[in-house]
Structure formats: C-alpha cells, structure tokens
PDB file of C-alpha atoms in Angstrom:
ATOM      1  CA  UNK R1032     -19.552  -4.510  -9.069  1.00 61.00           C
ATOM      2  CA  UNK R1033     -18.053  -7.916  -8.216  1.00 79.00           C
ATOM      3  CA  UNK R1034     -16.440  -7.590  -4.287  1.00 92.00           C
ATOM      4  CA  UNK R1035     -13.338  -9.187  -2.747  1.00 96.00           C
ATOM      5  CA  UNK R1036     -12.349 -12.655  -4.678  1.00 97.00           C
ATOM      6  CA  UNK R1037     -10.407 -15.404  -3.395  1.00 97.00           C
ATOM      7  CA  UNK R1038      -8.774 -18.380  -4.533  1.00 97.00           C
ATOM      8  CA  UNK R1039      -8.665 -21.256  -4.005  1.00 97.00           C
ATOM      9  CA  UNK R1040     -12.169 -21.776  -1.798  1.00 96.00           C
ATOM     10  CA  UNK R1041     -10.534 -25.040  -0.054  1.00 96.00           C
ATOM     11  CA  UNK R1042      -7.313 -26.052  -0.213  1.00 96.00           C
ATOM     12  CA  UNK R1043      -5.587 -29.284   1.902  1.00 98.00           C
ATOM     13  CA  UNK R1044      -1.797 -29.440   2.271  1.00 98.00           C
ATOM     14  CA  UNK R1045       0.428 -31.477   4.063  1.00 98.00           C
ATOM     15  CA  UNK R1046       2.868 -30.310   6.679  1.00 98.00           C
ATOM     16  CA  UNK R1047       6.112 -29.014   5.347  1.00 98.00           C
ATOM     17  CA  UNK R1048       4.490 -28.246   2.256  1.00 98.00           C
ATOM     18  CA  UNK R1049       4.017 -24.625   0.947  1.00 98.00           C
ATOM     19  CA  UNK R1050       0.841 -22.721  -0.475  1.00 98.00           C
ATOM     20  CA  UNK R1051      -0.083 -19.459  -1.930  1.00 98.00           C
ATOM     21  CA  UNK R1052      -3.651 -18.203  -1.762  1.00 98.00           C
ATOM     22  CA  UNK R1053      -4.824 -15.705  -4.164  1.00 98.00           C
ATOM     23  CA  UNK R1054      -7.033 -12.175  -3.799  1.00 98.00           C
ATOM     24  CA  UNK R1055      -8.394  -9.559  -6.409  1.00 97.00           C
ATOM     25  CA  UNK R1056      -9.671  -7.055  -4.447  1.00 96.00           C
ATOM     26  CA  UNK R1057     -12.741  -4.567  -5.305  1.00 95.00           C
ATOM     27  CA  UNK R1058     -12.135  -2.436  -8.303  1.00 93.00           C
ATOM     28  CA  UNK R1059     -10.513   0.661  -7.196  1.00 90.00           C
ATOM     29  CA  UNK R1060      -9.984  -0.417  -4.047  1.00 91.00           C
ATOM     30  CA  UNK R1061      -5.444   0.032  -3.732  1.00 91.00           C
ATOM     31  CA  UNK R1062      -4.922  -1.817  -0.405  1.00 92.00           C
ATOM     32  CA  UNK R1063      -5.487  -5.608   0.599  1.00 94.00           C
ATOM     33  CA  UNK R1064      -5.190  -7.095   3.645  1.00 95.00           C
ATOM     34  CA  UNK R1065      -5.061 -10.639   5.215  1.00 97.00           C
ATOM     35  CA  UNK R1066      -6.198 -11.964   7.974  1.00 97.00           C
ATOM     36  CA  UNK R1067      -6.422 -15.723   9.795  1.00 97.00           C
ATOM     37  CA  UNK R1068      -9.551 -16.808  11.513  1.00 95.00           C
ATOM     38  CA  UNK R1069      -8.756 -19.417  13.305  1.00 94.00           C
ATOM     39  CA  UNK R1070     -12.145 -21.709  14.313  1.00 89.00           C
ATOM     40  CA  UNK R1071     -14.280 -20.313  17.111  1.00 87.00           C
ATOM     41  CA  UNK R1072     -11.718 -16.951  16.732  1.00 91.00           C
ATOM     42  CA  UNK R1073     -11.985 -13.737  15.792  1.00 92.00           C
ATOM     43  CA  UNK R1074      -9.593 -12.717  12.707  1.00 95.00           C
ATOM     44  CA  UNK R1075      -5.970 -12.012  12.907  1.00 96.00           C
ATOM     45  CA  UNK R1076      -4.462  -9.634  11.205  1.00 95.00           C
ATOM     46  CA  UNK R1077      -1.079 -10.957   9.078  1.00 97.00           C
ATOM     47  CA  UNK R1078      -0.504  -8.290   6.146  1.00 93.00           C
ATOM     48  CA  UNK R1079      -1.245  -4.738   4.637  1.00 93.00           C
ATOM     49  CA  UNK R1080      -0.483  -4.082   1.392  1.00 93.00           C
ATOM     50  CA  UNK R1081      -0.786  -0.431  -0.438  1.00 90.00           C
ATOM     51  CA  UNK R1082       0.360   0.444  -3.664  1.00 88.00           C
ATOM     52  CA  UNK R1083       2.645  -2.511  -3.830  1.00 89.00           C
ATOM     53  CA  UNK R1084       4.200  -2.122  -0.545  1.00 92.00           C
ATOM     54  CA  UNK R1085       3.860  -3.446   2.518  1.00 92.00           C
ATOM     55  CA  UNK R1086       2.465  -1.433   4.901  1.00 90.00           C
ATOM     56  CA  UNK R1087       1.792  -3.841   8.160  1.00 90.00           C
ATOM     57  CA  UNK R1088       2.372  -7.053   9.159  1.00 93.00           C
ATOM     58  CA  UNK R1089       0.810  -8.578  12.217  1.00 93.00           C
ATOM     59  CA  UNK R1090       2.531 -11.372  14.822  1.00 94.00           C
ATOM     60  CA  UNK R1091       3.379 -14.352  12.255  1.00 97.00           C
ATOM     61  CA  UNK R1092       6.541 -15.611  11.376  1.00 97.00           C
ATOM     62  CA  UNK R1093       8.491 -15.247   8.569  1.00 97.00           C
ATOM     63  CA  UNK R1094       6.902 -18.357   7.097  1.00 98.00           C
ATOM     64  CA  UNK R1095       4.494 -16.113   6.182  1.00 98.00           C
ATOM     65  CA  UNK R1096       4.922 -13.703   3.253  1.00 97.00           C
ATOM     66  CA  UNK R1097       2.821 -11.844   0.741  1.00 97.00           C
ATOM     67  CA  UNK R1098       3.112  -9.406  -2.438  1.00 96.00           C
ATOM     68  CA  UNK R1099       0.476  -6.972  -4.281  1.00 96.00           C
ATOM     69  CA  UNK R1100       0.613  -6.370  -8.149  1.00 96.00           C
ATOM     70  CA  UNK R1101       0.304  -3.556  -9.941  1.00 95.00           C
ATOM     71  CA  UNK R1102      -3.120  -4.865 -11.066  1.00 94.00           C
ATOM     72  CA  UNK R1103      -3.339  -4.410  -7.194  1.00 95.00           C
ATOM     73  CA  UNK R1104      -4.079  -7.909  -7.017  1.00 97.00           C
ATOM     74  CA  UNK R1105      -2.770  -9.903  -4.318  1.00 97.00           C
ATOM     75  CA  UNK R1106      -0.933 -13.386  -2.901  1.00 98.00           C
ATOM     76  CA  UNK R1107      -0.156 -14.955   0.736  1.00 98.00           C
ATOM     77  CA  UNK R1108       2.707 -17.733   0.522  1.00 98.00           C
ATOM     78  CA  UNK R1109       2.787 -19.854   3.551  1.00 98.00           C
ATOM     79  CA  UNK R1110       6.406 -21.928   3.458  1.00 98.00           C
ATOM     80  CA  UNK R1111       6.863 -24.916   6.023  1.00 98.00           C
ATOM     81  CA  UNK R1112       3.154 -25.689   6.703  1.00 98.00           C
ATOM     82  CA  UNK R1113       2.420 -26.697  10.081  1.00 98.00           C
ATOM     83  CA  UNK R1114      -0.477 -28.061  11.665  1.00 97.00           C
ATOM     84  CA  UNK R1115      -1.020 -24.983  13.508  1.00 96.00           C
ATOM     85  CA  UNK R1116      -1.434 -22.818  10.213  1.00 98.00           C
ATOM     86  CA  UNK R1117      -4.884 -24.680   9.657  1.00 98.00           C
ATOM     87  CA  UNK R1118      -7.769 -21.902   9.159  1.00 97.00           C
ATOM     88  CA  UNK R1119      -9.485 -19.740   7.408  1.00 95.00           C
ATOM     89  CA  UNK R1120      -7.614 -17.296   5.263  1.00 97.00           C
ATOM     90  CA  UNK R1121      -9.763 -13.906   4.690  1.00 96.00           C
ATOM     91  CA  UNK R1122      -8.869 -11.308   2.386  1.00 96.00           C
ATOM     92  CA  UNK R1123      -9.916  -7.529   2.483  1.00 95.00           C
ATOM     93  CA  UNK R1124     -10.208  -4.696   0.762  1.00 93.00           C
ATOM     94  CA  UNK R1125      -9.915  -0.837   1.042  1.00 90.00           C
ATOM     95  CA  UNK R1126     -10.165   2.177  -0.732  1.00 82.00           C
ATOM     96  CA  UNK R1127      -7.515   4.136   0.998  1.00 73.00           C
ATOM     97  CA  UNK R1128      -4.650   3.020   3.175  1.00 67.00           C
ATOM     98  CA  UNK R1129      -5.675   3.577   6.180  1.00 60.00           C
ATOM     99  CA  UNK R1130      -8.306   1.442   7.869  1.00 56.00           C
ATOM    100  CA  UNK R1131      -9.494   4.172   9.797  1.00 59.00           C
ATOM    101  CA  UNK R1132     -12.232   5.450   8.482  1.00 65.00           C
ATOM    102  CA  UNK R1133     -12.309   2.885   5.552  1.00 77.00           C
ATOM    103  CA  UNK R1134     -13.890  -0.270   6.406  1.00 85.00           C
ATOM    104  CA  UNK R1135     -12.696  -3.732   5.541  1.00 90.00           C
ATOM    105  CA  UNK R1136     -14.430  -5.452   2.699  1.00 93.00           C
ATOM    106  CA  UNK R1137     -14.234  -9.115   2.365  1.00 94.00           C
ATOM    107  CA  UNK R1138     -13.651 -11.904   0.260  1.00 95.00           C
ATOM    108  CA  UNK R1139     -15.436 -15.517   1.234  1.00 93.00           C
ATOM    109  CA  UNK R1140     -11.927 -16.552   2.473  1.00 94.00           C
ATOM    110  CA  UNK R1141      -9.803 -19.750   1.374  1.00 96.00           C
ATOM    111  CA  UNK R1142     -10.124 -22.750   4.007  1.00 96.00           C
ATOM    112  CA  UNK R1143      -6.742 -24.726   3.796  1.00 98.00           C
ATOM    113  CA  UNK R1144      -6.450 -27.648   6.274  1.00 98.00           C
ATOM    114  CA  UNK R1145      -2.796 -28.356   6.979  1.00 98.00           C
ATOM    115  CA  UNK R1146      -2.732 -32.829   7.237  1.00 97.00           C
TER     116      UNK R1146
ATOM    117  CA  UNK N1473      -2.187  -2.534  22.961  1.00 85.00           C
ATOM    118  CA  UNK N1474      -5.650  -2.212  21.541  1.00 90.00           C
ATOM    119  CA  UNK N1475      -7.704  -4.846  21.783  1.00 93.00           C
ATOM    120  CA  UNK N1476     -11.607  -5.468  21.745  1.00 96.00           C
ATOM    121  CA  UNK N1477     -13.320  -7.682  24.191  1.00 96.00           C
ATOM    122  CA  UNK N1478     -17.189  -8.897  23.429  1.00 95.00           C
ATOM    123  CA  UNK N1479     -19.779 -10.797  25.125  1.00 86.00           C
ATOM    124  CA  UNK N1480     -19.473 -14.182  24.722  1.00 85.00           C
ATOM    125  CA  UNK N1481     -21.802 -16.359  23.110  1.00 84.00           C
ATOM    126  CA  UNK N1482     -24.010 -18.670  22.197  1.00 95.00           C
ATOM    127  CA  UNK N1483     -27.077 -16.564  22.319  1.00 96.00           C
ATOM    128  CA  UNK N1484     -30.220 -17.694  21.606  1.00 97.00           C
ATOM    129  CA  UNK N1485     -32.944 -15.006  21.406  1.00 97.00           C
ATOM    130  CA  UNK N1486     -36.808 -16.143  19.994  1.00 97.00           C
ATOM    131  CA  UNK N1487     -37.923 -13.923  17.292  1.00 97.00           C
ATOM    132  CA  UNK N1488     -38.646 -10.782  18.260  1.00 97.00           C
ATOM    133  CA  UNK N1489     -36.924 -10.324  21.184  1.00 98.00           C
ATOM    134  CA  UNK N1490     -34.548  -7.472  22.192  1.00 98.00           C
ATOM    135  CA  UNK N1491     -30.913  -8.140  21.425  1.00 97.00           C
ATOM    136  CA  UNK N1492     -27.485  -6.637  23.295  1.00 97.00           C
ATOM    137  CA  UNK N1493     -24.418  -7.742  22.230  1.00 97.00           C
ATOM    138  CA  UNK N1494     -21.848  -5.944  24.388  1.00 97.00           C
ATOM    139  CA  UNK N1495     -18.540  -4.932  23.357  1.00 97.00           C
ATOM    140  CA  UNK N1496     -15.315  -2.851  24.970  1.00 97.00           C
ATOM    141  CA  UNK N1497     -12.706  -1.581  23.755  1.00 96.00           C
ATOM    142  CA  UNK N1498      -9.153  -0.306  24.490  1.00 95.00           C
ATOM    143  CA  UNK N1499      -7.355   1.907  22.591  1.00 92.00           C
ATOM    144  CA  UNK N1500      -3.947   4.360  22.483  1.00 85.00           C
ATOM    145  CA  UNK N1501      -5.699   6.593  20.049  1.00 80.00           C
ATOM    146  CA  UNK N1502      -9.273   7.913  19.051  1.00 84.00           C
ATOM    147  CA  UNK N1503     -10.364   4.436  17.068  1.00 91.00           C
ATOM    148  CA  UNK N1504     -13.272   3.953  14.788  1.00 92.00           C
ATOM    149  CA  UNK N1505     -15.631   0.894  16.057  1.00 94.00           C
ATOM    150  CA  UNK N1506     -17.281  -1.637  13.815  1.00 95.00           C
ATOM    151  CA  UNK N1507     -19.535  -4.497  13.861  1.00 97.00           C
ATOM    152  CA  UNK N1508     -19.122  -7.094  11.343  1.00 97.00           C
ATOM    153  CA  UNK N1509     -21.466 -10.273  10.390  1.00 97.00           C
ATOM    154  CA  UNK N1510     -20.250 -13.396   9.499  1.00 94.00           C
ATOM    155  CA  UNK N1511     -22.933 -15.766   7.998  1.00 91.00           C
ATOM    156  CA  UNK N1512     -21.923 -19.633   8.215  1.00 85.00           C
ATOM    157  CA  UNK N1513     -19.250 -20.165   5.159  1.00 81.00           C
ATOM    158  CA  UNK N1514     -18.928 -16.821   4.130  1.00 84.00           C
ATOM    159  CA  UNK N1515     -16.146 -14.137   4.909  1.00 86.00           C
ATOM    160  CA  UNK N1516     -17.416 -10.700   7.121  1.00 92.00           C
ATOM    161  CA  UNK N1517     -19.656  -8.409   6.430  1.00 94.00           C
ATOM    162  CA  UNK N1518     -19.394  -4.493   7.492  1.00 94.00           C
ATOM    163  CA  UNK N1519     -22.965  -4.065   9.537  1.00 97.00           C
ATOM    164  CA  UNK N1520     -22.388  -0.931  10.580  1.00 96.00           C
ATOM    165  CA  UNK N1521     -20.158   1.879  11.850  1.00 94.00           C
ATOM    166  CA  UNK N1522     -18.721   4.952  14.046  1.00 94.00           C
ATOM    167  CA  UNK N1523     -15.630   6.664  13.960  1.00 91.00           C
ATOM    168  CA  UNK N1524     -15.953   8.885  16.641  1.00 90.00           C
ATOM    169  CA  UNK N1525     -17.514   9.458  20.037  1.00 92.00           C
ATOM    170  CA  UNK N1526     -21.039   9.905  20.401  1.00 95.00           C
ATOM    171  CA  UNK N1527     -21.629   8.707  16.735  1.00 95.00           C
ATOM    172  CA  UNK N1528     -24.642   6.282  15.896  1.00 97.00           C
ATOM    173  CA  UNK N1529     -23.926   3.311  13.289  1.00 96.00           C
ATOM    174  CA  UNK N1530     -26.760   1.724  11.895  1.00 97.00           C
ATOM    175  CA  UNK N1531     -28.117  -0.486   9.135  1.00 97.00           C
ATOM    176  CA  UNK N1532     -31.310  -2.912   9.187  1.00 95.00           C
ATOM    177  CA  UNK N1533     -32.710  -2.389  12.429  1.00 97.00           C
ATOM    178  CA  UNK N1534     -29.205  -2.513  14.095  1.00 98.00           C
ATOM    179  CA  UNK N1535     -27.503   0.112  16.380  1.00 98.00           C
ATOM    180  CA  UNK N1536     -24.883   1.198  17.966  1.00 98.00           C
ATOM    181  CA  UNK N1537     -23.755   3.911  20.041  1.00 98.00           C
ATOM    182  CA  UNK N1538     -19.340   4.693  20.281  1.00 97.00           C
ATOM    183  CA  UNK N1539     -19.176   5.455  24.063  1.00 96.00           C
ATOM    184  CA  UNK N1540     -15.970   7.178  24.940  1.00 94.00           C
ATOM    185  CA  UNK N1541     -16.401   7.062  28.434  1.00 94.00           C
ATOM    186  CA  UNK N1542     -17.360   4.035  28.991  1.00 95.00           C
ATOM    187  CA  UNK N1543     -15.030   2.924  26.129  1.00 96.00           C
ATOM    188  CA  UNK N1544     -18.424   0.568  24.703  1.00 97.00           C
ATOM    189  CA  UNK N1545     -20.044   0.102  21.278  1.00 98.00           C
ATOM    190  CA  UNK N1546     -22.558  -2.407  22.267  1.00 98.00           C
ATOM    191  CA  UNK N1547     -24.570  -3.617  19.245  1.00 98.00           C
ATOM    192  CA  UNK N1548     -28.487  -3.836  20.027  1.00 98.00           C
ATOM    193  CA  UNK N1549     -32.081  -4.468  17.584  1.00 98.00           C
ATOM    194  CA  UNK N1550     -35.130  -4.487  18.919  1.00 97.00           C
ATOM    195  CA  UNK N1551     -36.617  -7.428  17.375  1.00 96.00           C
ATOM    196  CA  UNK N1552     -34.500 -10.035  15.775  1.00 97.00           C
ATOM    197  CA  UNK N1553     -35.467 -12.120  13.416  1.00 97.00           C
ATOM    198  CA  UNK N1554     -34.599 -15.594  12.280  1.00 96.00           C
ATOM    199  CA  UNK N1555     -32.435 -14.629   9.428  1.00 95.00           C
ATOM    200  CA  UNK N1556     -30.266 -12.709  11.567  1.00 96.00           C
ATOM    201  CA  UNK N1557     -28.554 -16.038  13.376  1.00 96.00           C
ATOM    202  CA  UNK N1558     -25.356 -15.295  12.256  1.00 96.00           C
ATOM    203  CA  UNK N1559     -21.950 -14.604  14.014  1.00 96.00           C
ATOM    204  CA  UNK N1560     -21.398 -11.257  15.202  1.00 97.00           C
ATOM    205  CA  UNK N1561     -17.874  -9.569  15.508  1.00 97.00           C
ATOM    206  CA  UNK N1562     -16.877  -5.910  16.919  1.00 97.00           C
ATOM    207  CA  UNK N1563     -13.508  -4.466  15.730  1.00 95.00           C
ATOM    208  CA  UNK N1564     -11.962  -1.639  15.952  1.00 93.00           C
ATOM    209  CA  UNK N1565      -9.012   0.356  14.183  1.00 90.00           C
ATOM    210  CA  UNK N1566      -6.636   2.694  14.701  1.00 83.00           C
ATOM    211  CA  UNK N1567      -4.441   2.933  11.572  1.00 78.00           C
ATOM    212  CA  UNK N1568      -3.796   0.598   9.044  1.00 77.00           C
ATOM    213  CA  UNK N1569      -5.093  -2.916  10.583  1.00 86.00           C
ATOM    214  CA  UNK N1570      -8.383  -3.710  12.675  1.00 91.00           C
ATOM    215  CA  UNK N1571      -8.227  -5.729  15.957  1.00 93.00           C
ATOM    216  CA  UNK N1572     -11.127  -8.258  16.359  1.00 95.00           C
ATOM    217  CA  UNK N1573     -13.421  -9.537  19.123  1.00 96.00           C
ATOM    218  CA  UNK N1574     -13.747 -13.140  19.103  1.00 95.00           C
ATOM    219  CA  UNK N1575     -17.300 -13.300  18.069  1.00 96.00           C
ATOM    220  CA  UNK N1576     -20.648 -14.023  19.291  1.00 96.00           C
ATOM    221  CA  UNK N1577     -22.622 -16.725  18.040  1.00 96.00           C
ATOM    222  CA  UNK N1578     -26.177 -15.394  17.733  1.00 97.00           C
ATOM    223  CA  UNK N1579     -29.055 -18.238  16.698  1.00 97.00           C
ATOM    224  CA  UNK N1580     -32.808 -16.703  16.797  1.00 97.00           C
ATOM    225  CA  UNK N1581     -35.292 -19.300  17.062  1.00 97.00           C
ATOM    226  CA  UNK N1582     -38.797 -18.996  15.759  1.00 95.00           C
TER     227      UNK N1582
END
C-alpha cells in the first residue's frame, strides 16, 4: 500500500506570497494532520482534520488554514508568507480520530523556503 | 500543558555500543509514548510504542519501557549499528494531536 503523499517536495516563495501544500493520506486512513518542523526542532502540531472537519488546531495564526475532502485528501494554505514560516511541512495520517492509541504515519514532508 | 523533554544530542556511539536516549514526559492525562525516527530527508517514522504504564514498545532491537512514576520512556538497544544514525524523537499524546521532543541526533561510527 502506498503511505502518506505530499506535494510539492520543495517549494520557494517569496514573502507576502501565499502557498498551499498538498496530502493524500494512507488508504483508509479518515484523519490528517499537519505539523511544522522547524530546523534542529521537533514538529509542531498546526491542524487535525476528521471526516472533513476540523478537529484541532495548534498555536499558529490565522494565516494558516487547511481543508480535508471527501476523498479525505488534504491541503494547508499559508496566506502572507513570512520569513519565519520557512520549514518543513509534514503531513500525517490516522486511522481513527484520536491520536491516542493510533500512531502518526508520515508523509516525506514539503520543504518551502520563504525568500 | 503536556510537553516531552529528551536528551539532547549529538551522540556519537561506535558500533556496538549500548545506547540510552532519555526522555520525560508531562502529562494532564494517562498519554501513550512514542519514539519516532527521522532519517536525513525523509518525514518520521513510528519505531515503536506504549500506551500505558508498565508497557514495553519494541521493534529492531529497540526498547522502551512507559514509566509512570518516574514519568520516563527512555529509548535504549544494546548494540547499535551504523545504519541506525538517524534522528530520534519521543512524543507523546493525549487526544487528538502529539507533542514532540526536539530530537536527538544519533551518528554511530564504525
């Protein structure tokens, strides 16, 4: 089975601009999450998504914003790029909501540098 | 809030030697602990895990014990090899997101 997919694999924007990253998560899997790993950091969480609906969201601004399809596929929009938002942009997988007992499965992650 | 706090790195280990990585936690509620690998330009990788006290999580020579008094899931393997340089992070969760340690470079040296 193919795992967590994410596009693009690098990305470079300039500040002010706005990008969306892409995720297809694990067949049968419902929920996605993102996460930022910043360089040397562990990752942050931003977003859960379940069925279409958010379920979480982490300490970013509203800059920040995401959706899941019904295909439960998944996008992260980032409006009003700063430097700041430069890192690596995971996405993850589950087969239930809860992360409790489900563990996170990731994708290779998109790297956008913010210019 | 919940939080995880690991041993800080670089390590560098020869092959074969013993390897602790430590790792604390602190949580409101009764968490499950992970340990995840993250090999240079890939995402993370589940290693192993434990979602309750006392439980064992293990997976290629890799251990770890969840410690509710001590509040610990310290990762160990007994003889590391050079494949295993990697970056190593502990996590935990609660409900519907995982909090992150901030790594630990690991690089084993033949």
């Amino acid at each position: 089975d193919a795992g967590v997919t994410q596009s693009p694999t690098h990305l470079i924007k300039t500040r002010g601009q706005q990008v969306t990253l892409r995720c297809s998560p694990i067949s049968g899997h419902k929920s996605v999450s993102w996460y930022q790993q910043v360089l040397g950091q562990g990752p942050q969480f931003i977003f859960q998504y379940y069925e279409k609906e958010e379920r979480g969201r982490g300490n970013f601004p509203d800059r920040f914003s995401a959706r899941q399809f019904p295909n439960y596929s998944s996008e992260l929009n980032v409006n009003a790029l700063l430097l700041g938002d430069s890192a690596l942009y995971l996405c993850a997988s589950s087969h239930g909501q809860g992360s409790y007992n489900s563990p996170l499965h990731f994708g290779n992650g998109t790297r956008l540098t913010v210019t | 809030g919940d939080s995880v706090t690991q041993m800080e790195g670089p390590v560098t280990l020869s092959e074969e030697a013993f390897l602790t990585i430590n790792c604390t936690y602190t949580a409101t509620g009764y968490p499950s602990l992970f340990w995840y690998v993250q090999y240079p330009g890939e995402g993370l990788q589940l290693l192993l895990k434990a979602t309750k006290a006392d439980d064992k999580g293990s997976n290629k020579g890799f251990e770890a014990t969840y410690r509710k008094e001590t509040t610990s899931f310290h990762l160990e393997k007994g003889s590391v090899q050079v494949s295993d340089s990697a970056v190593y992070f502990c996590a935990l969760s609660t409900g519907n997101q995982f909090y992150f340690g901030t790594g630990t470079s690991l690089t084993v040296i033949p």
